[in-house]
Amino acid sequence: MFGPFLAIRAHTAEIVAKPCVLVVDDDRSIRDLVRNVLRPERFEIEEAADGQEALARIRIKRYDAVVLDLMMGPGNGFEVLHALNDDRPGEKCVIVLSATSQPVLDKLPIENIFARIRKPFDIDELLGAVQKCCEH
């Protein structure tokens, strides 16, 4: 008698919200690559082509992780970092991608940077960083 009800209930219990990641890069091929790596791993992906678009998005939505290129325009990645730091102080939610040197990346003075990855990046390193960031 309760068979179909229990089956429906068990099925709905398995539904879990996907972590949402904002990918911010002015290079469409990088956004496409990151999206194509993360989507099969059950992440919801949103994209921004520049810092201004990213700033508009983070004002209205909270993301589990932000994959962010530092060097772009208009509205560079540093502006986005500072806005996230002001909005979410102490909460590590940003994975920075940059072609700058590793010592420069390591010295970025923002509290909520979860990982610093130098371009060209290793896909497995990026995927691992996003997964750990969303679990954090």
C-alpha positions as a printed Julia matrix, in Angstrom:
136×3 Matrix{Float64}:
  0.0    0.0     0.0
  2.8    2.47    0.85
  5.22   1.18   -1.82
  4.87   4.02   -4.38
  4.86   6.66   -1.64
  8.07   5.31   -0.12
  9.73   5.13   -3.52
  8.89   8.77   -4.23
 10.06   9.81   -0.79
 13.35   7.94   -1.15
 13.91   9.44   -4.58
 13.33  13.03   -3.42
 15.69  12.57   -0.48
 18.52  12.05   -2.97
 18.06  15.46   -4.59
 20.83  17.76   -3.4
 21.52  21.3    -4.57
 24.55  21.59   -6.81
 27.3   23.94   -5.65
 27.23  27.09   -7.76
 30.49  28.44   -9.16
 31.01  31.82  -10.83
 33.71  31.71  -13.52
 35.13  35.16  -14.27
 37.53  35.53  -17.18
 37.66  37.8   -20.22
 38.91  34.9   -22.33
 35.92  32.94  -23.59
 38.03  29.83  -24.21
 39.09  29.77  -20.54
 35.48  30.15  -19.38
 34.45  27.34  -21.76
 37.27  25.1   -20.52
 36.46  25.67  -16.84
 32.74  25.15  -17.47
 33.42  21.92  -19.42
 35.62  20.6   -16.59
 33.26  21.5   -13.74
 29.8   20.75  -15.15
 30.27  16.98  -15.43
 31.35  17.01  -11.78
 27.88  18.27  -10.8
 28.6   21.98  -10.39
 26.19  24.67  -11.5
 28.2   27.2   -13.51
 27.57  30.88  -14.13
 29.93  33.08  -16.09
 31.07  36.69  -16.25
 33.2   38.08  -19.07
 34.7   40.92  -17.02
 34.97  42.36  -13.54
 31.98  44.66  -13.91
 29.7   41.78  -14.84
 31.12  39.74  -11.95
 30.51  42.6    -9.5
 26.89  42.86  -10.66
 26.4   39.1   -10.19
 27.97  38.89   -6.72
 25.77  41.74   -5.52
 22.65  39.66   -6.16
 23.82  36.07   -5.59
 26.09  34.19   -3.25
 28.38  31.62   -4.92
 30.0   28.58   -3.34
 33.21  29.39   -5.23
 34.46  32.06   -7.62
 37.1   31.15  -10.2
 38.61  34.53  -10.98
 41.14  35.83  -13.49
 43.0   38.81  -12.06
 44.0   40.58  -15.27
 41.01  41.67  -17.32
 39.01  44.74  -18.07
 36.74  46.55  -17.56
 36.6   46.0   -13.84
 39.65  43.89  -13.11
 39.89  40.88  -10.85
 41.42  42.9    -8.03
 38.19  44.94   -7.77
 36.19  41.71   -7.59
 38.52  40.33   -4.91
 38.1   43.43   -2.77
 34.3   43.41   -3.21
 34.12  39.73   -2.19
 36.41  40.39    0.76
 34.18  43.27    1.92
 30.98  41.25    1.41
 32.25  37.94    2.79
 35.12  38.73    5.17
 37.14  35.72    6.22
 35.14  33.3     4.06
 37.44  31.5     1.64
 35.55  31.34   -1.64
 37.92  32.51   -4.38
 40.22  30.57   -6.65
 42.52  33.0    -8.43
 43.84  32.27  -11.91
 46.65  34.42  -13.22
 49.61  34.43  -15.55
 51.57  36.46  -12.99
 54.46  34.84  -11.14
 53.74  32.48   -8.26
 55.49  34.76   -5.7
 53.18  37.63   -6.72
 50.13  35.35   -6.39
 51.29  34.13   -2.98
 51.52  37.72   -1.69
 47.94  38.73   -2.58
 46.65  40.24    0.67
 43.04  39.09    0.46
 41.68  36.9     3.23
 39.14  34.94    1.23
 41.44  33.48   -1.42
 41.12  29.71   -1.17
 43.69  28.82   -3.84
 46.11  30.6    -6.16
 46.65  28.84   -9.48
 49.04  30.06  -12.13
 48.09  29.96  -15.82
 48.48  27.78  -17.73
 46.81  25.65  -15.1
 46.48  21.94  -14.57
 42.85  20.85  -14.98
 43.04  18.37  -12.1
 44.52  21.04   -9.82
 41.68  23.43  -10.66
 39.0   20.76  -10.21
 40.47  19.7    -6.88
 40.63  23.3    -5.67
 36.99  23.99   -6.62
 35.79  20.76   -4.98
 37.65  21.51   -1.74
 36.55  25.14   -1.77
 32.89  24.13   -2.05
 33.28  21.62    0.8
 34.95  24.23    3.0
